[in-house]
């Protein structure tokens, strides 16, 4: 939980940057680099996380004049990070060549490997971290960017609907409706993988 | 393979656990330097100091002093016994010609 002092310190640095001291932004970057990498790493494949985190800090710098000195800088920066991740998936979604419903040979092989396990329990205990992560990534890849972001923030990360709405800039009602629908879609995709 | 609600819940829990235990991506020092270089190349932000913004930021700090000043001025005005209508009446009696040229505000 950020303290009042943290807010004031961050606010002072933001004022310095706005007044023209570009190097002061380096302090903010150093302070929040780890946090932003965690946020970005949760949503973006690791091989592209560096590039996206780079974009986050550049966007933050360019948007600094819109920063309201009422809330915390960390929260404001997190919202930029989440929206940058959302933009990343929107671009990815548009540039996809294969239709979302098709199942690649690689995916089929993965499902067969998963089916070879005797039970889900066995899958989750043995060496399962990597496999579970792969299965989840494959399932999330089949969702729209909106569904993916809501599902990751609320269902997987455990944020409240209000927190997710604040980060995405959506209404709480929109988040709740989308979460309900995307959970149903995820279930359908996962059961589809394992029952086919 | 068919699986029931319990199996699905187990799968869900395993997936959530896997998601939360994801490793954080690592970046080099060079990465931070590149980001700062990019930002420096963008130049300083086009910040314009508008009087309204300045007032919004600093004006409220003078509020207590302004309140004290208003109280003092009110007290002084009351003590002075200044009544504009009376002053105008005295002026028009003492200087009737000049008074006819004076435009009385609000009348």
PDB file of C-alpha atoms in Angstrom:
ATOM      1  CA  UNK A   1       0.000   0.000   0.000  1.00  0.00           C
ATOM      2  CA  UNK A   2       1.646   3.271  -1.044  1.00  0.00           C
ATOM      3  CA  UNK A   3       2.033   5.846   1.685  1.00  0.00           C
ATOM      4  CA  UNK A   4       1.251   9.529   1.454  1.00  0.00           C
ATOM      5  CA  UNK A   5       4.999  10.235   1.415  1.00  0.00           C
ATOM      6  CA  UNK A   6       5.425   7.998  -1.648  1.00  0.00           C
ATOM      7  CA  UNK A   7       2.729   9.996  -3.444  1.00  0.00           C
ATOM      8  CA  UNK A   8       4.384  13.284  -2.545  1.00  0.00           C
ATOM      9  CA  UNK A   9       7.835  12.072  -3.643  1.00  0.00           C
ATOM     10  CA  UNK A  10       6.504  10.764  -6.937  1.00  0.00           C
ATOM     11  CA  UNK A  11       4.492  13.920  -7.470  1.00  0.00           C
ATOM     12  CA  UNK A  12       7.575  16.067  -6.912  1.00  0.00           C
ATOM     13  CA  UNK A  13       9.540  14.033  -9.456  1.00  0.00           C
ATOM     14  CA  UNK A  14       6.670  14.260 -11.959  1.00  0.00           C
ATOM     15  CA  UNK A  15       6.655  18.054 -11.491  1.00  0.00           C
ATOM     16  CA  UNK A  16      10.404  18.147 -12.129  1.00  0.00           C
ATOM     17  CA  UNK A  17       9.990  16.133 -15.343  1.00  0.00           C
ATOM     18  CA  UNK A  18       7.138  18.373 -16.500  1.00  0.00           C
ATOM     19  CA  UNK A  19       9.299  21.419 -15.775  1.00  0.00           C
ATOM     20  CA  UNK A  20      11.868  20.041 -18.245  1.00  0.00           C
ATOM     21  CA  UNK A  21      14.184  17.807 -16.194  1.00  0.00           C
ATOM     22  CA  UNK A  22      13.954  14.712 -18.412  1.00  0.00           C
ATOM     23  CA  UNK A  23      16.588  12.802 -16.414  1.00  0.00           C
ATOM     24  CA  UNK A  24      14.317  12.894 -13.333  1.00  0.00           C
ATOM     25  CA  UNK A  25      12.084  10.433 -15.186  1.00  0.00           C
ATOM     26  CA  UNK A  26      14.918   7.924 -14.743  1.00  0.00           C
ATOM     27  CA  UNK A  27      14.174   7.838 -10.974  1.00  0.00           C
ATOM     28  CA  UNK A  28      10.557   6.927 -11.631  1.00  0.00           C
ATOM     29  CA  UNK A  29      11.617   4.307 -14.145  1.00  0.00           C
ATOM     30  CA  UNK A  30      14.106   2.759 -11.754  1.00  0.00           C
ATOM     31  CA  UNK A  31      11.515   2.732  -8.972  1.00  0.00           C
ATOM     32  CA  UNK A  32       8.697   1.117 -10.962  1.00  0.00           C
ATOM     33  CA  UNK A  33      10.615  -0.974 -13.493  1.00  0.00           C
ATOM     34  CA  UNK A  34      10.131  -4.182 -11.482  1.00  0.00           C
ATOM     35  CA  UNK A  35       6.414  -3.573 -11.000  1.00  0.00           C
ATOM     36  CA  UNK A  36       5.847  -2.823 -14.671  1.00  0.00           C
ATOM     37  CA  UNK A  37       7.797  -5.898 -15.744  1.00  0.00           C
ATOM     38  CA  UNK A  38       5.592  -8.009 -13.458  1.00  0.00           C
ATOM     39  CA  UNK A  39       2.411  -6.506 -14.944  1.00  0.00           C
ATOM     40  CA  UNK A  40       3.646  -6.858 -18.507  1.00  0.00           C
ATOM     41  CA  UNK A  41       5.075 -10.341 -17.853  1.00  0.00           C
ATOM     42  CA  UNK A  42       1.653 -11.498 -16.662  1.00  0.00           C
ATOM     43  CA  UNK A  43      -0.036 -10.531 -19.914  1.00  0.00           C
ATOM     44  CA  UNK A  44       2.579 -10.701 -22.653  1.00  0.00           C
ATOM     45  CA  UNK A  45       4.879 -13.524 -23.824  1.00  0.00           C
ATOM     46  CA  UNK A  46       8.284 -13.053 -22.199  1.00  0.00           C
ATOM     47  CA  UNK A  47      10.119 -12.707 -25.490  1.00  0.00           C
ATOM     48  CA  UNK A  48       8.079  -9.569 -26.216  1.00  0.00           C
ATOM     49  CA  UNK A  49       7.821  -8.193 -22.671  1.00  0.00           C
ATOM     50  CA  UNK A  50      10.933  -5.998 -22.995  1.00  0.00           C
ATOM     51  CA  UNK A  51       9.547  -4.201 -26.012  1.00  0.00           C
ATOM     52  CA  UNK A  52       6.122  -3.697 -24.430  1.00  0.00           C
ATOM     53  CA  UNK A  53       7.636  -2.456 -21.139  1.00  0.00           C
ATOM     54  CA  UNK A  54       9.711  -0.006 -23.202  1.00  0.00           C
ATOM     55  CA  UNK A  55       6.486   1.262 -24.818  1.00  0.00           C
ATOM     56  CA  UNK A  56       4.855   1.599 -21.396  1.00  0.00           C
ATOM     57  CA  UNK A  57       7.521   3.988 -20.116  1.00  0.00           C
ATOM     58  CA  UNK A  58       7.590   5.996 -23.338  1.00  0.00           C
ATOM     59  CA  UNK A  59       3.780   6.325 -23.269  1.00  0.00           C
ATOM     60  CA  UNK A  60       3.908   7.272 -19.588  1.00  0.00           C
ATOM     61  CA  UNK A  61       6.415  10.024 -20.337  1.00  0.00           C
ATOM     62  CA  UNK A  62       4.357  11.329 -23.246  1.00  0.00           C
ATOM     63  CA  UNK A  63       1.167  11.306 -21.132  1.00  0.00           C
ATOM     64  CA  UNK A  64       2.738  12.896 -18.067  1.00  0.00           C
ATOM     65  CA  UNK A  65       0.930  16.194 -18.647  1.00  0.00           C
ATOM     66  CA  UNK A  66      -2.389  14.361 -18.210  1.00  0.00           C
ATOM     67  CA  UNK A  67      -1.357  12.993 -14.795  1.00  0.00           C
ATOM     68  CA  UNK A  68      -3.715  14.257 -12.103  1.00  0.00           C
ATOM     69  CA  UNK A  69      -1.859  14.873  -8.894  1.00  0.00           C
ATOM     70  CA  UNK A  70      -4.716  13.399  -6.861  1.00  0.00           C
ATOM     71  CA  UNK A  71      -3.935   9.683  -7.030  1.00  0.00           C
ATOM     72  CA  UNK A  72      -0.818   7.568  -6.909  1.00  0.00           C
ATOM     73  CA  UNK A  73       1.693   7.509  -9.729  1.00  0.00           C
ATOM     74  CA  UNK A  74       2.022   3.710  -9.458  1.00  0.00           C
ATOM     75  CA  UNK A  75      -1.665   3.174 -10.087  1.00  0.00           C
ATOM     76  CA  UNK A  76      -1.615   5.567 -13.029  1.00  0.00           C
ATOM     77  CA  UNK A  77       1.430   3.805 -14.485  1.00  0.00           C
ATOM     78  CA  UNK A  78      -0.189   0.378 -13.970  1.00  0.00           C
ATOM     79  CA  UNK A  79      -3.233   1.510 -15.956  1.00  0.00           C
ATOM     80  CA  UNK A  80      -0.928   2.567 -18.812  1.00  0.00           C
ATOM     81  CA  UNK A  81       0.824  -0.819 -18.638  1.00  0.00           C
ATOM     82  CA  UNK A  82      -2.441  -2.781 -18.731  1.00  0.00           C
ATOM     83  CA  UNK A  83      -3.790  -0.711 -21.630  1.00  0.00           C
ATOM     84  CA  UNK A  84      -0.525  -1.139 -23.531  1.00  0.00           C
ATOM     85  CA  UNK A  85      -0.840  -4.914 -23.089  1.00  0.00           C
ATOM     86  CA  UNK A  86      -4.434  -4.710 -24.305  1.00  0.00           C
ATOM     87  CA  UNK A  87      -3.268  -2.755 -27.390  1.00  0.00           C
ATOM     88  CA  UNK A  88      -0.603  -5.401 -27.967  1.00  0.00           C
ATOM     89  CA  UNK A  89      -3.247  -8.161 -28.102  1.00  0.00           C
ATOM     90  CA  UNK A  90      -5.520  -6.093 -30.313  1.00  0.00           C
ATOM     91  CA  UNK A  91      -2.676  -5.690 -32.825  1.00  0.00           C
ATOM     92  CA  UNK A  92      -1.824  -9.391 -32.560  1.00  0.00           C
ATOM     93  CA  UNK A  93      -5.452 -10.343 -33.053  1.00  0.00           C
ATOM     94  CA  UNK A  94      -5.708  -8.214 -36.207  1.00  0.00           C
ATOM     95  CA  UNK A  95      -2.500  -9.578 -37.707  1.00  0.00           C
ATOM     96  CA  UNK A  96      -3.400 -13.231 -37.149  1.00  0.00           C
ATOM     97  CA  UNK A  97      -3.559 -15.170 -40.366  1.00  0.00           C
ATOM     98  CA  UNK A  98      -5.222 -18.349 -39.135  1.00  0.00           C
ATOM     99  CA  UNK A  99      -8.856 -18.207 -38.052  1.00  0.00           C
ATOM    100  CA  UNK A 100      -9.361 -18.255 -34.288  1.00  0.00           C
ATOM    101  CA  UNK A 101     -11.438 -21.425 -34.375  1.00  0.00           C
ATOM    102  CA  UNK A 102      -8.837 -23.561 -36.145  1.00  0.00           C
ATOM    103  CA  UNK A 103      -6.663 -25.886 -34.093  1.00  0.00           C
ATOM    104  CA  UNK A 104      -3.071 -26.247 -35.261  1.00  0.00           C
ATOM    105  CA  UNK A 105      -1.175 -29.527 -35.458  1.00  0.00           C
ATOM    106  CA  UNK A 106       0.989 -28.390 -32.547  1.00  0.00           C
ATOM    107  CA  UNK A 107      -2.120 -27.781 -30.451  1.00  0.00           C
ATOM    108  CA  UNK A 108      -3.515 -31.173 -31.382  1.00  0.00           C
ATOM    109  CA  UNK A 109      -0.253 -32.776 -30.249  1.00  0.00           C
ATOM    110  CA  UNK A 110      -0.414 -30.893 -26.996  1.00  0.00           C
ATOM    111  CA  UNK A 111      -3.995 -32.025 -26.368  1.00  0.00           C
ATOM    112  CA  UNK A 112      -2.982 -35.602 -27.091  1.00  0.00           C
ATOM    113  CA  UNK A 113      -0.138 -35.271 -24.585  1.00  0.00           C
ATOM    114  CA  UNK A 114      -2.552 -33.837 -22.039  1.00  0.00           C
ATOM    115  CA  UNK A 115      -5.038 -36.651 -22.732  1.00  0.00           C
ATOM    116  CA  UNK A 116      -2.339 -39.234 -22.189  1.00  0.00           C
ATOM    117  CA  UNK A 117      -2.325 -38.276 -18.498  1.00  0.00           C
ATOM    118  CA  UNK A 118      -4.612 -40.392 -16.355  1.00  0.00           C
ATOM    119  CA  UNK A 119      -6.284 -37.472 -14.589  1.00  0.00           C
ATOM    120  CA  UNK A 120      -6.166 -33.735 -14.147  1.00  0.00           C
ATOM    121  CA  UNK A 121      -4.772 -34.280 -10.657  1.00  0.00           C
ATOM    122  CA  UNK A 122      -1.799 -36.128 -12.133  1.00  0.00           C
ATOM    123  CA  UNK A 123      -1.310 -33.377 -14.682  1.00  0.00           C
ATOM    124  CA  UNK A 124      -1.248 -30.700 -12.014  1.00  0.00           C
ATOM    125  CA  UNK A 125       1.278 -32.477  -9.791  1.00  0.00           C
ATOM    126  CA  UNK A 126       3.934 -33.760 -12.159  1.00  0.00           C
ATOM    127  CA  UNK A 127       6.017 -31.310 -14.021  1.00  0.00           C
ATOM    128  CA  UNK A 128       2.756 -29.562 -14.584  1.00  0.00           C
ATOM    129  CA  UNK A 129       3.702 -25.933 -14.163  1.00  0.00           C
ATOM    130  CA  UNK A 130       4.981 -25.619 -17.708  1.00  0.00           C
ATOM    131  CA  UNK A 131       2.203 -27.693 -19.242  1.00  0.00           C
ATOM    132  CA  UNK A 132      -0.515 -25.834 -17.364  1.00  0.00           C
ATOM    133  CA  UNK A 133       1.008 -22.569 -18.487  1.00  0.00           C
ATOM    134  CA  UNK A 134       1.134 -23.764 -22.099  1.00  0.00           C
ATOM    135  CA  UNK A 135      -2.448 -25.000 -21.975  1.00  0.00           C
ATOM    136  CA  UNK A 136      -3.607 -21.697 -20.510  1.00  0.00           C
ATOM    137  CA  UNK A 137      -1.722 -19.677 -23.127  1.00  0.00           C
ATOM    138  CA  UNK A 138      -3.279 -21.766 -25.899  1.00  0.00           C
ATOM    139  CA  UNK A 139      -6.748 -21.291 -24.459  1.00  0.00           C
ATOM    140  CA  UNK A 140      -6.251 -17.542 -23.926  1.00  0.00           C
ATOM    141  CA  UNK A 141      -4.984 -17.211 -27.492  1.00  0.00           C
ATOM    142  CA  UNK A 142      -8.418 -18.283 -28.665  1.00  0.00           C
ATOM    143  CA  UNK A 143     -10.160 -15.463 -26.827  1.00  0.00           C
ATOM    144  CA  UNK A 144     -10.656 -11.898 -28.025  1.00  0.00           C
ATOM    145  CA  UNK A 145      -8.272  -9.276 -26.538  1.00  0.00           C
ATOM    146  CA  UNK A 146     -11.108  -7.876 -24.367  1.00  0.00           C
ATOM    147  CA  UNK A 147     -12.047 -11.284 -22.963  1.00  0.00           C
ATOM    148  CA  UNK A 148      -8.412 -12.144 -22.423  1.00  0.00           C
ATOM    149  CA  UNK A 149      -7.608  -8.990 -20.456  1.00  0.00           C
ATOM    150  CA  UNK A 150     -10.667  -9.231 -18.214  1.00  0.00           C
ATOM    151  CA  UNK A 151     -10.089 -12.898 -17.551  1.00  0.00           C
ATOM    152  CA  UNK A 152      -6.416 -12.375 -16.709  1.00  0.00           C
ATOM    153  CA  UNK A 153      -7.013  -9.411 -14.415  1.00  0.00           C
ATOM    154  CA  UNK A 154     -10.008 -10.648 -12.459  1.00  0.00           C
ATOM    155  CA  UNK A 155     -10.067 -14.412 -12.729  1.00  0.00           C
ATOM    156  CA  UNK A 156      -6.352 -15.220 -12.860  1.00  0.00           C
ATOM    157  CA  UNK A 157      -4.762 -12.321 -10.959  1.00  0.00           C
ATOM    158  CA  UNK A 158      -7.615 -11.964  -8.478  1.00  0.00           C
ATOM    159  CA  UNK A 159      -8.304  -8.229  -8.828  1.00  0.00           C
ATOM    160  CA  UNK A 160     -11.776  -6.915  -8.033  1.00  0.00           C
ATOM    161  CA  UNK A 161     -14.103  -5.839 -10.829  1.00  0.00           C
ATOM    162  CA  UNK A 162     -13.666  -2.227  -9.754  1.00  0.00           C
ATOM    163  CA  UNK A 163      -9.871  -2.441  -9.844  1.00  0.00           C
ATOM    164  CA  UNK A 164      -9.905  -4.070 -13.280  1.00  0.00           C
ATOM    165  CA  UNK A 165     -12.373  -1.460 -14.535  1.00  0.00           C
ATOM    166  CA  UNK A 166     -10.057   1.296 -13.311  1.00  0.00           C
ATOM    167  CA  UNK A 167      -7.039  -0.228 -15.028  1.00  0.00           C
ATOM    168  CA  UNK A 168      -8.817  -0.849 -18.323  1.00  0.00           C
ATOM    169  CA  UNK A 169     -10.843   2.369 -18.288  1.00  0.00           C
ATOM    170  CA  UNK A 170     -14.119   0.460 -18.624  1.00  0.00           C
ATOM    171  CA  UNK A 171     -17.275   0.503 -16.520  1.00  0.00           C
ATOM    172  CA  UNK A 172     -17.603  -2.031 -13.690  1.00  0.00           C
ATOM    173  CA  UNK A 173     -20.775  -3.430 -15.324  1.00  0.00           C
ATOM    174  CA  UNK A 174     -18.907  -3.987 -18.595  1.00  0.00           C
ATOM    175  CA  UNK A 175     -16.123  -5.824 -16.764  1.00  0.00           C
ATOM    176  CA  UNK A 176     -18.602  -8.068 -14.932  1.00  0.00           C
ATOM    177  CA  UNK A 177     -20.576  -8.971 -18.053  1.00  0.00           C
ATOM    178  CA  UNK A 178     -17.425  -9.652 -20.044  1.00  0.00           C
ATOM    179  CA  UNK A 179     -15.945 -11.711 -17.236  1.00  0.00           C
ATOM    180  CA  UNK A 180     -19.039 -13.901 -17.065  1.00  0.00           C
ATOM    181  CA  UNK A 181     -19.008 -14.488 -20.820  1.00  0.00           C
ATOM    182  CA  UNK A 182     -15.264 -15.017 -21.080  1.00  0.00           C
ATOM    183  CA  UNK A 183     -15.261 -17.585 -18.262  1.00  0.00           C
ATOM    184  CA  UNK A 184     -17.892 -19.537 -20.140  1.00  0.00           C
ATOM    185  CA  UNK A 185     -15.817 -19.298 -23.327  1.00  0.00           C
ATOM    186  CA  UNK A 186     -12.661 -20.424 -21.510  1.00  0.00           C
ATOM    187  CA  UNK A 187     -14.456 -23.416 -20.074  1.00  0.00           C
ATOM    188  CA  UNK A 188     -15.745 -24.344 -23.514  1.00  0.00           C
ATOM    189  CA  UNK A 189     -12.253 -24.029 -25.019  1.00  0.00           C
ATOM    190  CA  UNK A 190     -10.562 -26.049 -22.260  1.00  0.00           C
ATOM    191  CA  UNK A 191     -13.154 -28.809 -22.265  1.00  0.00           C
ATOM    192  CA  UNK A 192     -12.953 -28.780 -26.053  1.00  0.00           C
ATOM    193  CA  UNK A 193      -9.186 -29.338 -25.861  1.00  0.00           C
ATOM    194  CA  UNK A 194      -9.508 -32.241 -23.483  1.00  0.00           C
ATOM    195  CA  UNK A 195     -12.691 -33.896 -24.713  1.00  0.00           C
ATOM    196  CA  UNK A 196     -12.044 -33.838 -28.479  1.00  0.00           C
TER     197      UNK A 196
ATOM    198  CA  UNK B   1     -11.885 -37.972 -22.143  1.00  0.00           C
ATOM    199  CA  UNK B   2     -15.018 -36.626 -20.440  1.00  0.00           C
ATOM    200  CA  UNK B   3     -14.523 -34.718 -17.269  1.00  0.00           C
ATOM    201  CA  UNK B   4     -16.930 -33.465 -14.680  1.00  0.00           C
ATOM    202  CA  UNK B   5     -17.290 -30.230 -12.743  1.00  0.00           C
ATOM    203  CA  UNK B   6     -14.843 -31.369 -10.042  1.00  0.00           C
ATOM    204  CA  UNK B   7     -12.184 -32.165 -12.627  1.00  0.00           C
ATOM    205  CA  UNK B   8     -12.734 -28.815 -14.273  1.00  0.00           C
ATOM    206  CA  UNK B   9     -12.371 -27.003 -10.932  1.00  0.00           C
ATOM    207  CA  UNK B  10      -9.081 -28.861 -10.352  1.00  0.00           C
ATOM    208  CA  UNK B  11      -7.899 -27.846 -13.792  1.00  0.00           C
ATOM    209  CA  UNK B  12      -8.933 -24.237 -13.141  1.00  0.00           C
ATOM    210  CA  UNK B  13      -6.997 -24.168  -9.867  1.00  0.00           C
ATOM    211  CA  UNK B  14      -3.924 -25.621 -11.540  1.00  0.00           C
ATOM    212  CA  UNK B  15      -4.130 -23.012 -14.282  1.00  0.00           C
ATOM    213  CA  UNK B  16      -4.564 -20.131 -11.810  1.00  0.00           C
ATOM    214  CA  UNK B  17      -1.606 -21.421  -9.785  1.00  0.00           C
ATOM    215  CA  UNK B  18       0.531 -21.690 -12.901  1.00  0.00           C
ATOM    216  CA  UNK B  19      -0.450 -18.165 -13.940  1.00  0.00           C
ATOM    217  CA  UNK B  20       0.383 -16.661 -10.547  1.00  0.00           C
ATOM    218  CA  UNK B  21       3.724 -18.447 -10.345  1.00  0.00           C
ATOM    219  CA  UNK B  22       4.896 -17.179 -13.713  1.00  0.00           C
ATOM    220  CA  UNK B  23       8.437 -15.884 -13.639  1.00  0.00           C
ATOM    221  CA  UNK B  24       9.027 -12.179 -14.072  1.00  0.00           C
ATOM    222  CA  UNK B  25      10.803 -11.291 -17.328  1.00  0.00           C
ATOM    223  CA  UNK B  26      14.345 -10.068 -16.778  1.00  0.00           C
ATOM    224  CA  UNK B  27      15.808  -7.054 -18.506  1.00  0.00           C
ATOM    225  CA  UNK B  28      19.363  -5.845 -18.807  1.00  0.00           C
ATOM    226  CA  UNK B  29      20.748  -2.484 -17.696  1.00  0.00           C
ATOM    227  CA  UNK B  30      21.137  -1.707 -21.365  1.00  0.00           C
ATOM    228  CA  UNK B  31      17.354  -1.926 -21.714  1.00  0.00           C
ATOM    229  CA  UNK B  32      16.826   0.858 -19.135  1.00  0.00           C
ATOM    230  CA  UNK B  33      19.460   2.963 -20.867  1.00  0.00           C
ATOM    231  CA  UNK B  34      17.755   2.465 -24.232  1.00  0.00           C
ATOM    232  CA  UNK B  35      14.389   3.529 -22.803  1.00  0.00           C
ATOM    233  CA  UNK B  36      15.903   6.677 -21.272  1.00  0.00           C
ATOM    234  CA  UNK B  37      17.704   7.404 -24.541  1.00  0.00           C
ATOM    235  CA  UNK B  38      14.394   7.130 -26.403  1.00  0.00           C
ATOM    236  CA  UNK B  39      12.757   9.479 -23.896  1.00  0.00           C
ATOM    237  CA  UNK B  40      15.593  12.013 -24.127  1.00  0.00           C
ATOM    238  CA  UNK B  41      15.253  11.960 -27.907  1.00  0.00           C
ATOM    239  CA  UNK B  42      11.592  12.920 -27.516  1.00  0.00           C
ATOM    240  CA  UNK B  43      12.694  16.125 -25.785  1.00  0.00           C
ATOM    241  CA  UNK B  44      11.103  18.066 -22.949  1.00  0.00           C
ATOM    242  CA  UNK B  45       7.333  18.013 -22.576  1.00  0.00           C
ATOM    243  CA  UNK B  46       5.500  20.987 -24.134  1.00  0.00           C
ATOM    244  CA  UNK B  47       4.473  22.419 -20.796  1.00  0.00           C
ATOM    245  CA  UNK B  48       2.788  25.807 -20.866  1.00  0.00           C
ATOM    246  CA  UNK B  49       2.181  27.598 -17.604  1.00  0.00           C
ATOM    247  CA  UNK B  50      -1.290  29.055 -17.777  1.00  0.00           C
ATOM    248  CA  UNK B  51      -2.345  31.526 -15.044  1.00  0.00           C
ATOM    249  CA  UNK B  52      -5.410  29.361 -14.350  1.00  0.00           C
ATOM    250  CA  UNK B  53      -3.243  26.284 -13.758  1.00  0.00           C
ATOM    251  CA  UNK B  54      -0.926  28.238 -11.509  1.00  0.00           C
ATOM    252  CA  UNK B  55      -3.897  29.501  -9.536  1.00  0.00           C
ATOM    253  CA  UNK B  56      -5.231  25.954  -9.272  1.00  0.00           C
ATOM    254  CA  UNK B  57      -1.888  24.785  -7.871  1.00  0.00           C
ATOM    255  CA  UNK B  58      -0.841  27.671  -5.662  1.00  0.00           C
ATOM    256  CA  UNK B  59      -3.812  30.058  -5.282  1.00  0.00           C
ATOM    257  CA  UNK B  60      -5.434  28.111  -2.473  1.00  0.00           C
ATOM    258  CA  UNK B  61      -2.322  28.618  -0.329  1.00  0.00           C
ATOM    259  CA  UNK B  62      -3.208  32.306  -0.022  1.00  0.00           C
ATOM    260  CA  UNK B  63      -6.806  31.614   1.046  1.00  0.00           C
ATOM    261  CA  UNK B  64      -6.242  32.144   4.831  1.00  0.00           C
ATOM    262  CA  UNK B  65      -4.410  35.437   4.219  1.00  0.00           C
ATOM    263  CA  UNK B  66      -7.214  36.608   1.897  1.00  0.00           C
ATOM    264  CA  UNK B  67      -9.844  35.744   4.530  1.00  0.00           C
ATOM    265  CA  UNK B  68      -7.981  37.748   7.186  1.00  0.00           C
ATOM    266  CA  UNK B  69      -7.631  40.665   4.755  1.00  0.00           C
ATOM    267  CA  UNK B  70     -11.389  40.634   4.005  1.00  0.00           C
ATOM    268  CA  UNK B  71     -12.224  40.684   7.714  1.00  0.00           C
ATOM    269  CA  UNK B  72      -9.799  43.574   8.338  1.00  0.00           C
ATOM    270  CA  UNK B  73     -11.115  45.605   5.369  1.00  0.00           C
ATOM    271  CA  UNK B  74     -14.728  45.046   6.455  1.00  0.00           C
ATOM    272  CA  UNK B  75     -13.865  46.174   9.953  1.00  0.00           C
ATOM    273  CA  UNK B  76     -12.067  49.253   8.578  1.00  0.00           C
ATOM    274  CA  UNK B  77     -14.997  50.142   6.279  1.00  0.00           C
ATOM    275  CA  UNK B  78     -17.480  49.831   9.134  1.00  0.00           C
ATOM    276  CA  UNK B  79     -15.295  51.928  11.386  1.00  0.00           C
ATOM    277  CA  UNK B  80     -14.842  54.570   8.667  1.00  0.00           C
ATOM    278  CA  UNK B  81     -18.619  54.897   8.446  1.00  0.00           C
ATOM    279  CA  UNK B  82     -18.407  55.246   4.682  1.00  0.00           C
ATOM    280  CA  UNK B  83     -21.814  55.400   2.930  1.00  0.00           C
ATOM    281  CA  UNK B  84     -21.604  56.121  -0.839  1.00  0.00           C
ATOM    282  CA  UNK B  85     -25.199  57.476  -1.064  1.00  0.00           C
ATOM    283  CA  UNK B  86     -24.540  60.030   1.670  1.00  0.00           C
ATOM    284  CA  UNK B  87     -21.234  61.059   0.108  1.00  0.00           C
ATOM    285  CA  UNK B  88     -22.956  61.583  -3.276  1.00  0.00           C
ATOM    286  CA  UNK B  89     -25.740  63.604  -1.657  1.00  0.00           C
ATOM    287  CA  UNK B  90     -23.226  65.857   0.139  1.00  0.00           C
ATOM    288  CA  UNK B  91     -21.245  66.246  -3.095  1.00  0.00           C
ATOM    289  CA  UNK B  92     -24.340  67.225  -5.122  1.00  0.00           C
ATOM    290  CA  UNK B  93     -25.371  69.811  -2.498  1.00  0.00           C
ATOM    291  CA  UNK B  94     -21.905  71.331  -2.199  1.00  0.00           C
ATOM    292  CA  UNK B  95     -21.053  71.230  -5.924  1.00  0.00           C
ATOM    293  CA  UNK B  96     -24.358  71.165  -7.858  1.00  0.00           C
ATOM    294  CA  UNK B  97     -22.802  71.995 -11.274  1.00  0.00           C
ATOM    295  CA  UNK B  98     -20.000  69.398 -11.091  1.00  0.00           C
ATOM    296  CA  UNK B  99     -22.429  66.844  -9.712  1.00  0.00           C
ATOM    297  CA  UNK B 100     -24.604  67.116 -12.831  1.00  0.00           C
ATOM    298  CA  UNK B 101     -21.593  65.873 -14.910  1.00  0.00           C
ATOM    299  CA  UNK B 102     -20.834  62.954 -12.671  1.00  0.00           C
ATOM    300  CA  UNK B 103     -22.301  59.683 -13.817  1.00  0.00           C
ATOM    301  CA  UNK B 104     -23.396  57.773 -10.799  1.00  0.00           C
ATOM    302  CA  UNK B 105     -22.757  54.090 -11.241  1.00  0.00           C
ATOM    303  CA  UNK B 106     -25.773  51.896 -10.713  1.00  0.00           C
ATOM    304  CA  UNK B 107     -28.248  54.758 -10.862  1.00  0.00           C
TER     305      UNK B 107
END
